[in-house]
Amino acid sequence: MDIKDKVVGSWCGMAVGDAMGLSAKSIKPETIQQLFGSMNSFKDVRPFIGKGIKRFKMQGLYGIQTQGSLVIADCLLQNRKWNAEKTIEFLTKLSVGGPEHYLGVYRHPDKKFFQLINSLKGAAPQVTDHNPADATFLTMGIPAGLIHRDRPEIGISVNINIGLMMSRNLCEITGLALIGYLVSRFLLLKPESEEPHHQAEEILFTAEEFCQKIQNQVEKTAPIFWNQTSESERGLLKKSLTSLRERWGFDCDELLNWICQNASGRHKIKITSPAQSYVLTLLPLCLLLVLREGREFGSTLTTGLNMGKEADKIGALVGALAGAIYGWHEIPESWRSSLVNIKEILMRGEGLFSGRFPKAAKDLYEMELGLTTKEFDVGRKYFSKTPVNFSRPTPRPKLSWEDGDNKKSIIPEKSDALNWRKFEKDKSRAKKDRRKCLKNDPADY
């Protein structure tokens, strides 16, 4: 298996995992089993909207995890090197012009991503205030890892700059840069000899070393940010990987429980599932699934997606890591052919291998605008309609004997129940009085 097949497999595996995971996003494993049985294909969520699924997602269409990586990939390929201004311009461009209910052309972004993009729209210098280690931007480290696969030090440098642009959390930045290194490292593994399982502890040890390198470079690149980071927040990911390596021989359930306990203690928040959206849960979970539990691309990805919760993030990360090991041709053919926009995704994957932007590739904004508009048109009737609390007050008709009265009547709103009932009683009484004053003799008219 050549490196090109594995680079393309990692890139397309990310998009496949993201698109499959969107159907199971925010759902419990029990609900996934009840609705879908198993996440072994692209699911149509339309029959289940309101019965476990809250929002419409177009079958086979990827979301924000892949879209963010596409922005980074296009910027790196078009500019040959890291350019923060161009990247910010590209990210903010995609946040405008989309249909209603969307953040521009971005599909299904979480609240933190929405806030980040809005913060980047301000005047320079643009500094994000994103602080949680919620694994929102980890997949953005994949393009640089694939382009600079033979020069991991350069890949780390690029990804640190990307991380500093997207987040103010050291753990998030370290995780983003580490994912870039891991996909480049996994390209060298040979699946047929079960090398991933035999070398798992060695890979974890190397990952620990790279965490330290990443933090050392962050300290040099952004000393002010480093000094503002408390001692307790430094080295969180490295310590977690060390503990994971030391427990690598435990059974799967024990390791899953440990992931929750470790993340809860280090993030200072109660975490009950390893599929929750934190760097210290998702990254160890994905390494466990790919390096120990997986034997092929399909079953590895399905196992991760069946856990629900942040299924799109799990799918994107597991898909990229497993794709780097097993390659493009080991992704099930039905998954490859059912991925929306597979031609453009594949074209960019080949561009990441060659280091050149494909001439035949579509403009990213126009491409994503078309896809988002299509999803909007298909799912228009499934959007929730927000009720508008507006009541038009019914004016009291002016009575004949009030023509000379210049006083303005005060009509209460219907929402004011007490005064509205009093007004209705007064109006009824006025009508009765008017009937008493009606002229009965035709000669009177």
XYZ file of C-alpha atoms in Angstrom:
445
model
C 0.000 0.000 0.000
C 1.530 3.319 -1.071
C 1.602 6.517 0.982
C -0.716 8.342 -1.416
C -3.490 5.824 -0.768
C -3.035 6.293 2.983
C -2.959 10.110 2.826
C -6.161 10.110 0.780
C -7.607 7.484 3.126
C -6.924 9.646 6.178
C -8.428 12.746 4.590
C -11.523 11.039 3.187
C -11.883 8.892 6.315
C -12.246 12.100 8.308
C -15.092 13.295 6.065
C -16.810 9.880 6.088
C -16.647 9.664 9.888
C -17.903 13.217 10.284
C -20.851 12.687 7.919
C -21.853 9.366 9.513
C -21.457 10.756 13.022
C -23.777 13.724 12.480
C -26.786 11.399 12.518
C -25.840 10.169 16.007
C -24.630 13.489 17.410
C -25.882 14.262 20.946
C -27.684 10.904 21.216
C -27.163 8.295 23.913
C -25.877 4.826 22.893
C -29.191 3.262 23.946
C -31.116 5.621 21.679
C -28.785 4.875 18.763
C -29.446 1.166 19.181
C -33.179 1.770 19.365
C -33.340 4.049 16.289
C -30.603 2.770 13.994
C -29.396 -0.530 15.423
C -25.769 0.228 14.589
C -23.972 3.135 12.935
C -22.734 1.028 10.032
C -23.990 3.294 7.239
C -25.160 6.818 6.496
C -28.506 7.222 8.248
C -31.615 9.100 7.137
C -32.766 11.013 10.232
C -36.066 12.272 8.800
C -38.257 9.462 10.211
C -36.869 10.115 13.692
C -37.056 13.906 13.968
C -38.900 14.615 17.193
C -38.426 11.001 18.344
C -34.824 11.272 19.480
C -33.414 13.470 16.696
C -33.752 17.216 17.209
C -32.549 18.649 13.891
C -32.418 17.638 10.269
C -29.076 16.532 8.828
C -28.730 15.637 5.187
C -27.808 12.006 4.658
C -24.129 11.584 3.705
C -23.224 15.279 4.113
C -20.331 16.247 6.402
C -20.433 19.104 8.903
C -18.260 21.611 10.706
C -15.421 19.202 11.558
C -14.625 18.632 7.899
C -15.500 22.183 6.854
C -12.968 23.663 9.293
C -10.291 21.289 7.988
C -11.164 22.184 4.390
C -10.535 25.853 5.144
C -7.100 25.063 6.610
C -6.227 22.699 3.746
C -7.166 25.194 1.031
C -5.263 28.011 2.757
C -2.115 25.902 3.174
C -2.229 24.575 -0.388
C -2.973 27.944 -2.010
C -0.507 30.033 0.010
C 2.266 27.405 0.263
C 2.837 28.360 3.897
C 0.922 29.484 6.968
C -0.863 32.826 6.546
C -2.988 33.863 9.515
C -4.670 36.821 7.772
C -5.783 34.736 4.776
C -7.052 31.968 7.041
C -9.097 34.358 9.202
C -10.479 35.971 6.056
C -11.472 32.548 4.714
C -13.042 31.405 7.996
C -15.141 34.554 8.323
C -16.131 34.521 4.648
C -17.820 31.162 5.120
C -19.877 32.589 7.997
C -21.958 34.921 5.792
C -24.415 34.529 2.956
C -25.941 31.197 3.924
C -29.634 30.351 4.340
C -31.744 31.010 7.416
C -30.961 28.945 10.556
C -27.290 28.582 9.550
C -24.044 30.367 10.405
C -23.304 31.374 6.828
C -22.503 28.118 5.030
C -21.266 26.306 8.154
C -23.389 23.266 8.975
C -24.270 22.347 12.565
C -21.541 24.280 14.422
C -21.668 24.217 18.194
C -21.987 27.354 20.266
C -18.237 27.706 20.855
C -17.434 27.671 17.140
C -20.161 30.240 16.515
C -18.698 32.544 19.168
C -15.170 32.105 17.820
C -16.088 33.124 14.274
C -17.895 36.202 15.570
C -14.816 37.196 17.599
C -12.625 36.914 14.481
C -14.818 39.382 12.595
C -13.646 42.306 14.710
C -10.838 44.722 13.984
C -7.222 43.529 14.119
C -5.535 42.183 16.097
C -8.074 39.380 16.349
C -7.552 37.305 19.483
C -10.017 34.554 20.271
C -11.474 34.199 23.739
C -12.218 30.479 23.312
C -10.917 28.889 26.498
C -12.431 25.418 27.134
C -10.628 22.228 26.074
C -13.737 20.920 24.282
C -12.044 19.339 21.228
C -13.806 21.769 18.877
C -10.777 22.350 16.636
C -8.730 19.119 16.814
C -9.404 18.097 13.208
C -7.879 21.367 11.981
C -4.472 19.841 12.736
C -4.940 17.080 10.142
C -4.120 19.027 6.920
C -0.707 20.251 8.137
C 0.073 16.776 9.475
C -0.579 15.241 6.053
C 1.210 17.915 4.020
C 4.302 17.937 6.273
C 4.239 14.180 6.970
C 7.996 13.933 6.326
C 8.768 17.064 8.369
C 6.817 16.738 11.627
C 8.643 19.685 13.236
C 7.269 22.012 10.552
C 3.827 20.461 10.967
C 3.941 21.138 14.701
C 4.933 24.767 14.122
C 2.082 25.331 11.661
C -0.459 23.644 13.919
C 0.613 25.648 16.955
C -0.077 28.830 14.990
C -3.475 27.444 13.970
C -4.213 26.489 17.574
C -3.235 29.920 18.921
C -5.551 31.509 16.366
C -8.494 29.311 17.354
C -8.126 28.879 21.124
C -6.680 30.271 24.358
C -6.554 26.832 25.978
C -3.180 25.076 26.120
C -4.731 21.602 26.204
C -6.811 22.336 23.080
C -3.780 23.718 21.220
C -1.638 20.741 22.241
C -4.352 18.317 21.131
C -4.690 20.007 17.741
C -0.948 19.837 17.077
C -0.727 16.261 18.390
C -3.470 15.032 16.032
C -1.439 16.414 13.132
C 1.596 14.458 14.303
C -0.399 11.250 14.918
C -1.877 11.085 11.411
C 1.627 11.466 9.951
C 2.910 8.759 12.311
C 0.060 6.362 11.512
C 0.844 6.606 7.796
C 3.938 4.490 8.505
C 2.059 1.622 10.195
C 1.371 -1.617 8.323
C -2.092 -2.977 9.133
C -1.564 -6.439 7.677
C 1.069 -7.319 10.322
C -1.064 -5.921 13.188
C 1.701 -3.391 13.692
C -0.682 -0.820 15.233
C -1.350 -3.159 18.170
C 2.271 -4.214 18.616
C 3.573 -0.646 18.518
C 0.773 0.989 20.494
C 2.778 1.644 23.655
C 5.725 2.934 21.629
C 3.386 5.301 19.753
C 1.926 6.561 23.034
C 5.412 7.148 24.423
C 6.378 9.120 21.301
C 3.134 11.089 21.577
C 4.091 12.070 25.131
C 7.430 13.382 23.883
C 5.717 15.398 21.166
C 3.339 16.897 23.724
C 6.391 18.226 25.542
C 7.870 19.559 22.274
C 4.593 21.263 21.479
C 4.458 22.960 24.863
C 8.098 24.068 24.620
C 7.380 25.673 21.262
C 4.207 27.326 22.548
C 6.295 28.874 25.337
C 8.697 30.324 22.745
C 6.043 31.355 20.230
C 3.545 32.912 22.646
C 5.323 33.743 25.942
C 2.522 36.041 27.159
C -0.084 33.319 26.638
C 2.224 30.778 28.293
C 2.696 32.961 31.371
C -1.062 33.455 31.632
C -1.589 29.677 31.673
C -1.628 28.320 35.214
C 0.755 25.573 36.297
C -2.157 23.177 36.826
C -3.171 23.490 33.144
C 0.275 22.755 31.752
C 1.038 19.227 30.642
C -2.512 17.893 31.047
C -2.486 15.934 27.789
C 1.019 14.546 28.314
C 0.152 13.316 31.828
C -3.047 11.718 30.543
C -1.204 9.866 27.763
C 1.378 8.657 30.273
C -1.378 7.290 32.510
C -3.094 5.699 29.491
C 0.122 3.932 28.475
C 0.639 2.627 31.985
C -2.896 1.167 31.986
C -2.814 -0.110 28.417
C -3.152 -3.738 29.570
C -6.470 -3.123 31.376
C -9.664 -4.410 29.760
C -11.719 -2.019 27.628
C -14.423 -1.221 30.195
C -11.819 -0.395 32.828
C -10.032 1.931 30.422
C -13.275 3.667 29.457
C -14.064 4.263 33.137
C -10.539 5.524 33.708
C -10.877 7.994 30.785
C -13.939 9.520 32.472
C -12.286 9.670 35.898
C -9.047 11.127 34.531
C -10.819 13.805 32.493
C -13.114 14.677 35.418
C -10.161 15.173 37.747
C -8.038 17.189 35.350
C -10.824 19.292 33.774
C -12.456 19.826 37.219
C -15.902 18.838 35.919
C -18.023 15.708 36.225
C -17.693 13.570 33.095
C -19.797 10.425 32.781
C -19.030 9.264 29.225
C -15.741 9.008 27.294
C -17.664 10.296 24.265
C -18.251 13.716 25.829
C -16.653 16.701 24.149
C -13.313 17.171 25.905
C -9.753 16.765 24.670
C -8.912 14.423 27.549
C -11.843 12.134 26.704
C -12.025 12.063 22.910
C -8.321 11.853 22.137
C -7.554 8.893 24.476
C -10.803 7.231 23.366
C -9.878 7.478 19.695
C -6.370 6.115 20.354
C -7.895 3.207 22.266
C -10.325 2.420 19.447
C -7.766 2.637 16.642
C -4.654 1.166 18.262
C -6.205 -1.593 20.349
C -9.828 -2.369 19.546
C -9.798 -1.914 15.780
C -8.949 -4.511 13.137
C -10.296 -2.757 10.058
C -11.579 0.673 9.089
C -15.300 -0.144 9.069
C -15.616 -1.869 12.444
C -13.318 0.649 14.150
C -15.389 3.607 12.999
C -18.709 1.922 13.776
C -17.588 1.098 17.324
C -16.774 4.759 17.944
C -19.982 6.103 16.403
C -22.148 3.703 18.405
C -21.056 5.589 21.527
C -23.053 8.631 20.402
C -22.636 11.953 22.240
C -19.991 13.844 20.186
C -20.248 11.278 17.405
C -19.239 13.710 14.651
C -15.975 14.579 16.425
C -15.280 10.926 17.236
C -16.071 9.942 13.660
C -13.792 12.585 12.167
C -10.858 11.733 14.460
C -11.221 7.940 14.243
C -11.804 8.174 10.492
C -8.613 10.204 9.988
C -6.453 7.967 12.204
C -7.860 4.672 10.910
C -7.755 5.950 7.321
C -4.050 6.728 7.746
C -3.450 3.085 8.732
C -5.770 1.205 6.369
C -5.861 3.541 3.378
C -8.489 4.792 0.956
C -9.300 1.433 -0.631
C -10.059 -0.178 2.735
C -12.910 2.244 3.385
C -16.104 0.327 2.446
C -17.110 1.172 -1.108
C -20.714 1.966 -0.115
C -19.418 4.586 2.326
C -17.120 6.167 -0.233
C -19.791 6.384 -2.920
C -22.483 7.693 -0.530
C -20.401 10.579 0.828
C -21.810 13.817 -0.557
C -19.199 15.775 -2.565
C -16.751 12.863 -2.600
C -15.154 14.067 -5.844
C -13.998 17.375 -4.337
C -12.936 15.745 -1.053
C -10.903 13.156 -2.950
C -9.334 15.844 -5.121
C -8.157 17.775 -2.084
C -6.831 14.611 -0.484
C -4.613 14.086 -3.525
C -3.590 17.738 -3.239
C -2.472 17.162 0.352
C -0.268 14.323 -0.902
C 1.299 16.334 -3.730
C 1.437 19.625 -1.798
C -0.283 21.471 -4.647
C -3.792 22.876 -4.849
C -5.712 20.972 -7.554
C -6.497 23.249 -10.510
C -9.831 21.559 -11.170
C -11.061 22.030 -7.587
C -14.111 24.217 -7.019
C -14.016 27.418 -5.012
C -14.590 26.349 -1.410
C -17.114 29.041 -0.529
C -19.260 28.430 -3.615
C -19.028 24.680 -3.088
C -20.101 24.821 0.566
C -22.804 27.412 -0.121
C -24.358 25.077 -2.681
C -24.281 22.124 -0.276
C -25.694 24.108 2.655
C -28.474 25.547 0.489
C -29.325 22.054 -0.729
C -29.531 20.738 2.831
C -31.700 23.713 3.791
C -34.089 23.144 0.878
C -34.432 19.425 1.621
C -34.919 19.916 5.362
C -36.929 23.154 5.293
C -40.117 21.556 6.600
C -38.264 19.970 9.515
C -36.995 23.233 10.995
C -38.670 24.045 14.300
C -40.978 27.039 14.125
C -40.448 29.422 17.014
C -43.793 30.765 18.236
C -44.084 34.537 18.235
C -45.644 35.953 21.405
C -47.662 38.727 19.847
C -51.281 39.594 20.499
C -53.138 42.268 18.607
C -55.499 44.117 20.968
C -59.119 44.359 19.828
C -60.138 48.026 19.817
C -63.424 48.947 21.495
C -65.847 50.384 18.913
C -66.717 54.008 19.450
C -70.287 54.405 20.594
C -72.694 56.972 19.148
C -73.048 58.986 22.371
C -69.223 59.160 22.764
C -68.666 61.267 19.598
C -68.034 64.374 21.597
C -65.750 62.661 24.104
C -62.137 63.562 23.428
C -60.741 61.259 26.096
C -58.573 58.437 24.726
C -59.487 55.006 26.019
C -56.678 52.864 27.374
C -56.916 49.373 25.923
C -54.910 46.744 27.811
C -52.913 43.960 26.172
C -54.416 40.474 26.131
C -51.383 39.247 28.021
C -52.581 41.386 30.984
C -55.316 38.904 31.947
C -56.812 40.831 34.874
C -57.232 44.178 33.085
C -58.294 42.479 29.858
C -61.202 40.720 31.627
C -62.222 44.035 33.219
C -62.093 45.696 29.788
C -64.288 42.962 28.243
C -66.862 43.356 31.020
C -66.948 47.136 30.520
C -67.340 46.689 26.777
C -70.266 44.273 27.229
C -71.917 46.677 29.651
C -71.487 49.513 27.122
C -73.166 47.450 24.382
C -76.151 46.778 26.626
C -76.456 50.490 27.363
C -76.318 51.278 23.644
C -79.174 48.860 22.908
C -81.331 50.666 25.462
C -80.748 53.940 23.631
C -81.653 52.625 20.127
C -84.576 54.439 18.417
C -87.614 52.162 17.954
C -89.896 54.500 15.962
C -89.106 54.657 12.188
C -90.128 58.314 12.185
C -87.190 59.038 14.397
C -84.712 58.251 11.578
